[in-house]
Amino acid sequence: MDANQKLTNTLYFNTLSDTLTNINDLLNYGKKLLNDVVSSSKITKEADKVLILWLRDVVELIHGLLCLYQGQSFNNCKVLVRSLFEHYLNFKYVFKDDKNIDIKLRSYRYFQLMIILNDYNNMLRNPVYPSKNFNLTTMKRDYPLYEADMKQIKQEITSELYSDLYNDVAKNLKYQPNKAYRQLFDKNPIQWYTLTNPSIKSISRLANYLDEKDLYIVFYKSYSKIIHAGNALNGLMLNANSIKLKNFNQPEEMMTSLCFMIALITKIYSLYMKYFSLVDKNYSDKYSTINEDLSNILTRWNMIEKIMTS
């Protein structure tokens, strides 16, 4: 290995180490935000619980991103960044104009219960249930337990806690708990945010409503290609004379998503902190430090990318 290659390797792994440090800091701070609320007396209503569970899911995504960056699987990071963007849109919708936050959070929970109930209904309608394709030794549930779950969910969605949503959905969306999933959504597609804004029936419409259409096109739609196996040609570097496969750890696969990811996480954290009235000067200082570090890190990744493709 010549001196230039050694220098490049040193730069690469030092930059990767600094990148991981920043992501790990965000991960740890997310855990702190969860613990600060769970261990306090700030949880007073159902909406509070929904938001805590929601942030927990975001923190788990950050942990997954950290693992992928550690393995230098940069292209696969985009799958989780896409999920993170959808969380960001959801958070932004809930807190838009600081109006109807409680009903929006409960709508999210209510919609997820509807989905689970309809999935269970479909499984139990299977005429050969359990299917011969199931490995019964690995299944943790059986038919009676599914029925018990369905009964519990039906009780919850028709309870006084969700009576306003149940009445509205039953009246305006013609929802029936025993309908099959496809019957419910194919002819009248809805998402959880449709329950509080009937004009928004897809994530693209949600992005339009929140003035995030550019980010939706650049990140959500393009990163969806990876999920739907439409990104195969991305692995080629073409020129006039040859075809060359890209390295799996090509920095170009992560620079944009890294910057985008950190911006989304910090915005989600800020909305959560505002809702629970969490004040932390250390977070503001850390956020400034992360932005300064990120600028330097991206400059170094860009330098590494040029060296690797030269």
Coordinates of C-alpha atoms in Angstrom, one line a residue:
M1 CA 0.0 0.0 0.0
D2 CA 1.5 3.4 -1.0
A3 CA 1.6 6.5 1.1
N4 CA -1.4 8.1 -0.7
Q5 CA -3.5 5.0 -0.1
K6 CA -2.6 5.0 3.5
L7 CA -3.5 8.7 3.8
T8 CA -6.8 8.1 2.1
N9 CA -7.6 5.2 4.4
T10 CA -6.8 7.2 7.5
L11 CA -8.9 10.1 6.3
Y12 CA -11.8 7.7 5.5
F13 CA -11.9 5.9 8.9
N14 CA -11.3 9.1 10.9
T15 CA -14.2 10.8 9.0
L16 CA -16.4 7.7 9.5
S17 CA -15.6 7.7 13.3
D18 CA -16.6 11.4 13.6
T19 CA -19.8 10.6 11.7
L20 CA -20.7 7.8 14.0
T21 CA -20.0 10.0 17.0
N22 CA -22.5 12.5 15.9
I23 CA -25.2 9.9 15.2
N24 CA -24.5 8.3 18.5
D25 CA -24.9 11.6 20.3
L26 CA -28.3 12.1 18.7
L27 CA -29.3 8.5 19.6
N28 CA -28.3 9.0 23.2
Y29 CA -30.1 12.3 23.4
G30 CA -33.3 10.7 22.1
K31 CA -33.1 8.1 24.8
K32 CA -32.7 10.9 27.3
L33 CA -35.7 12.7 26.0
L34 CA -37.8 9.6 26.4
N35 CA -36.5 8.9 29.9
D36 CA -37.0 12.5 31.0
V37 CA -40.8 12.3 30.3
V38 CA -41.4 8.7 31.3
S39 CA -39.8 9.2 34.7
S40 CA -41.7 12.4 35.3
S41 CA -45.3 13.4 35.9
K42 CA -45.7 14.9 32.5
I43 CA -47.8 12.0 31.1
T44 CA -51.4 13.1 31.8
K45 CA -53.5 11.9 28.9
E46 CA -53.7 9.4 26.1
A47 CA -52.1 11.7 23.5
D48 CA -49.0 11.9 25.7
K49 CA -48.5 8.2 25.6
V50 CA -48.9 8.1 21.8
L51 CA -46.2 10.8 21.3
I52 CA -43.8 8.9 23.6
L53 CA -44.3 5.7 21.7
W54 CA -43.9 7.6 18.4
L55 CA -40.6 9.1 19.5
R56 CA -39.4 5.7 20.7
D57 CA -39.9 4.4 17.2
V58 CA -37.9 7.3 15.8
V59 CA -35.1 6.6 18.3
E60 CA -35.1 2.9 17.2
L61 CA -34.7 4.1 13.6
I62 CA -31.7 6.2 14.6
H63 CA -30.2 3.1 16.3
G64 CA -30.7 1.2 13.0
L65 CA -29.0 4.0 11.0
L66 CA -26.1 3.9 13.4
C67 CA -25.6 0.2 12.8
L68 CA -25.8 0.6 9.0
Y69 CA -23.2 3.4 9.1
Q70 CA -21.0 1.3 11.3
G71 CA -21.1 -1.4 8.6
Q72 CA -20.5 1.2 5.9
S73 CA -23.8 0.1 4.2
F74 CA -24.5 3.7 3.1
N75 CA -27.0 2.9 0.3
N76 CA -29.2 0.9 2.7
C77 CA -29.3 3.8 5.1
K78 CA -31.7 5.5 2.6
V79 CA -34.4 3.0 3.4
L80 CA -34.5 4.1 7.1
V81 CA -34.0 7.8 6.1
R82 CA -37.1 7.4 4.0
S83 CA -39.0 6.1 7.1
L84 CA -37.6 9.0 9.1
F85 CA -38.9 11.5 6.6
E86 CA -42.4 10.0 6.9
H87 CA -42.1 10.3 10.7
Y88 CA -41.1 13.9 10.2
L89 CA -44.1 14.7 8.0
N90 CA -46.3 13.1 10.7
F91 CA -44.8 15.1 13.5
K92 CA -45.1 18.3 11.4
Y93 CA -48.7 17.6 10.6
V94 CA -49.6 17.0 14.3
F95 CA -47.9 20.3 15.4
K96 CA -48.9 22.4 12.5
D97 CA -50.2 25.8 13.8
D98 CA -50.3 24.2 17.3
K99 CA -53.9 23.3 16.7
N100 CA -55.9 20.1 17.5
I101 CA -52.7 18.3 18.7
D102 CA -54.6 16.0 21.0
I103 CA -57.1 14.7 18.5
K104 CA -54.4 14.3 15.9
L105 CA -52.3 12.1 18.2
R106 CA -55.3 10.0 19.1
S107 CA -56.2 9.7 15.4
Y108 CA -52.8 8.1 14.8
R109 CA -53.4 5.5 17.5
Y110 CA -56.9 4.9 16.4
F111 CA -56.0 4.4 12.8
Q112 CA -53.2 1.9 13.7
L113 CA -55.8 -0.1 15.8
M114 CA -58.1 -0.1 12.7
I115 CA -55.3 -1.5 10.6
I116 CA -54.4 -4.3 13.1
L117 CA -58.1 -5.2 13.4
N118 CA -58.6 -5.5 9.7
D119 CA -55.3 -7.5 9.3
Y120 CA -56.6 -10.0 11.9
N121 CA -59.9 -10.2 10.1
N122 CA -58.2 -11.1 6.9
M123 CA -56.1 -13.8 8.5
L124 CA -59.1 -15.4 10.2
R125 CA -61.0 -15.4 6.9
N126 CA -58.4 -17.6 5.3
P127 CA -60.4 -20.8 4.5
V128 CA -57.4 -23.0 5.2
Y129 CA -56.2 -21.2 8.3
P130 CA -53.6 -21.8 9.5
S131 CA -52.1 -22.0 6.1
K132 CA -49.9 -25.0 5.3
N133 CA -47.1 -22.5 4.6
F134 CA -47.0 -21.5 8.2
N135 CA -44.4 -23.2 10.4
L136 CA -46.6 -23.7 13.4
T137 CA -43.6 -24.4 15.7
T138 CA -42.4 -20.8 15.3
M139 CA -45.8 -19.1 15.7
K140 CA -46.4 -17.6 19.1
R141 CA -50.2 -17.3 18.6
D142 CA -53.1 -19.4 17.5
Y143 CA -56.7 -18.8 16.5
P144 CA -58.2 -18.3 19.9
L145 CA -55.6 -15.7 20.9
Y146 CA -56.3 -13.7 17.7
E147 CA -59.9 -13.7 18.5
A148 CA -59.1 -12.4 22.0
D149 CA -56.9 -9.6 20.5
M150 CA -59.7 -8.6 18.1
K151 CA -62.2 -8.4 21.0
Q152 CA -59.8 -6.2 23.0
I153 CA -59.2 -3.9 20.0
K154 CA -62.9 -3.6 19.2
Q155 CA -63.5 -2.6 22.8
E156 CA -60.8 0.1 22.7
I157 CA -61.9 1.7 19.4
T158 CA -65.5 1.9 20.5
S159 CA -64.6 3.1 24.0
E160 CA -65.4 6.5 25.4
L161 CA -61.8 7.5 24.8
Y162 CA -62.2 7.2 21.0
S163 CA -66.0 7.8 20.8
D164 CA -65.6 11.1 18.8
L165 CA -63.3 9.4 16.3
Y166 CA -65.4 6.2 16.1
N167 CA -68.6 8.2 15.4
D168 CA -66.9 10.4 12.8
V169 CA -65.3 7.5 11.0
A170 CA -68.4 5.3 11.0
K171 CA -70.5 8.2 9.6
N172 CA -68.2 9.9 7.1
L173 CA -65.9 7.0 6.0
K174 CA -68.5 4.3 6.3
Y175 CA -66.1 2.2 8.4
Q176 CA -67.3 -1.2 9.7
P177 CA -64.9 -3.0 12.0
N178 CA -65.6 -6.4 10.4
K179 CA -64.9 -5.3 6.8
A180 CA -61.8 -6.8 5.1
Y181 CA -58.9 -4.4 4.8
R182 CA -59.2 -4.1 1.0
Q183 CA -62.9 -3.5 1.1
L184 CA -62.3 -0.7 3.6
F185 CA -59.4 1.1 1.9
D186 CA -59.3 0.4 -1.9
K187 CA -62.5 2.2 -2.8
N188 CA -62.0 5.0 -0.2
P189 CA -58.3 5.2 0.5
I190 CA -57.5 6.9 3.8
Q191 CA -54.5 7.5 6.0
W192 CA -54.4 8.4 9.7
Y193 CA -54.3 12.1 8.9
T194 CA -57.4 11.7 6.8
L195 CA -59.4 11.3 10.0
T196 CA -58.7 15.0 10.9
N197 CA -58.4 16.4 7.3
P198 CA -60.5 14.5 4.8
S199 CA -58.7 16.2 1.8
I200 CA -55.4 14.5 2.7
K201 CA -55.5 10.8 1.6
S202 CA -51.9 10.1 0.7
I203 CA -48.4 11.0 1.8
S204 CA -47.8 13.0 -1.4
R205 CA -50.9 15.1 -0.5
L206 CA -49.6 15.5 3.0
A207 CA -46.2 16.7 1.7
N208 CA -48.1 19.3 -0.5
Y209 CA -50.2 20.4 2.5
L210 CA -47.0 20.9 4.6
D211 CA -45.1 22.6 1.8
E212 CA -42.6 19.8 1.7
K213 CA -43.1 18.6 -1.9
D214 CA -39.5 19.2 -3.0
L215 CA -38.2 17.0 -0.1
Y216 CA -40.9 14.4 -0.9
I217 CA -39.7 14.1 -4.5
V218 CA -36.0 14.2 -3.8
F219 CA -36.0 11.8 -0.8
Y220 CA -39.2 9.9 -0.3
K221 CA -39.8 9.0 -4.0
S222 CA -36.2 8.4 -4.9
Y223 CA -35.4 6.4 -1.8
S224 CA -38.6 4.3 -2.4
K225 CA -36.8 2.8 -5.4
I226 CA -34.5 1.0 -3.0
I227 CA -37.4 -0.5 -1.1
H228 CA -39.2 -1.5 -4.3
A229 CA -36.2 -3.0 -6.0
G230 CA -36.0 -0.3 -8.6
N231 CA -32.5 1.0 -7.8
A232 CA -30.3 -1.7 -9.5
L233 CA -28.6 0.5 -12.0
N234 CA -27.4 2.8 -9.3
G235 CA -24.5 0.3 -8.7
L236 CA -22.8 1.2 -12.0
M237 CA -20.3 3.8 -12.9
L238 CA -20.5 4.3 -16.7
N239 CA -18.0 5.9 -19.0
A240 CA -17.3 5.7 -22.7
N241 CA -15.0 2.7 -22.5
S242 CA -16.0 0.5 -19.6
I243 CA -18.5 -0.5 -17.0
K244 CA -17.3 -0.4 -13.4
L245 CA -19.2 -1.4 -10.3
K246 CA -19.3 1.1 -7.4
N247 CA -17.8 0.2 -4.1
F248 CA -20.5 -0.6 -1.4
N249 CA -19.0 2.0 0.8
Q250 CA -19.0 4.8 -1.8
P251 CA -19.4 8.1 0.1
E252 CA -21.7 9.6 -2.5
E253 CA -24.4 7.2 -1.2
M254 CA -24.5 8.8 2.2
M255 CA -23.5 12.5 2.1
T256 CA -26.9 13.9 1.2
S257 CA -28.9 11.5 3.3
L258 CA -26.6 12.1 6.3
C259 CA -27.2 15.9 6.2
F260 CA -31.0 15.3 5.7
M261 CA -31.2 12.7 8.4
I262 CA -29.6 15.0 11.1
A263 CA -31.9 17.9 10.1
L264 CA -35.0 15.7 10.4
I265 CA -34.0 14.2 13.8
T266 CA -33.2 17.6 15.4
K267 CA -36.6 19.0 14.1
I268 CA -38.5 16.0 15.5
Y269 CA -36.7 16.4 18.9
S270 CA -37.5 20.1 19.0
L271 CA -41.3 19.4 18.5
Y272 CA -41.3 16.8 21.1
M273 CA -39.5 19.0 23.6
K274 CA -41.9 21.9 22.9
Y275 CA -44.9 19.6 23.5
F276 CA -43.7 18.4 26.9
S277 CA -42.1 21.8 27.8
L278 CA -38.6 20.4 28.1
V279 CA -36.0 23.0 28.3
D280 CA -32.3 22.0 27.9
K281 CA -29.6 24.6 27.1
N282 CA -27.2 21.7 26.6
Y283 CA -29.3 20.5 23.7
S284 CA -29.1 23.9 22.0
D285 CA -25.4 23.9 22.5
K286 CA -25.1 20.3 21.2
Y287 CA -27.2 21.1 18.2
S288 CA -24.9 24.0 17.2
T289 CA -21.9 21.7 17.7
I290 CA -23.4 19.0 15.5
N291 CA -24.1 21.4 12.7
E292 CA -20.5 22.7 12.9
D293 CA -19.2 19.2 12.9
L294 CA -21.5 18.1 10.1
S295 CA -20.2 20.9 7.8
N296 CA -16.6 19.7 8.4
I297 CA -17.5 16.1 8.0
L298 CA -19.3 16.6 4.7
T299 CA -16.3 18.5 3.3
R300 CA -14.1 15.6 4.2
W301 CA -16.5 13.0 2.7
N302 CA -16.6 15.0 -0.5
M303 CA -12.8 15.0 -0.6
I304 CA -12.8 11.2 -0.1
E305 CA -15.4 10.7 -2.8
K306 CA -13.3 12.6 -5.3
I307 CA -10.2 10.5 -4.4
M308 CA -12.2 7.2 -4.7
T309 CA -13.7 8.0 -8.1
S310 CA -10.5 9.6 -9.6

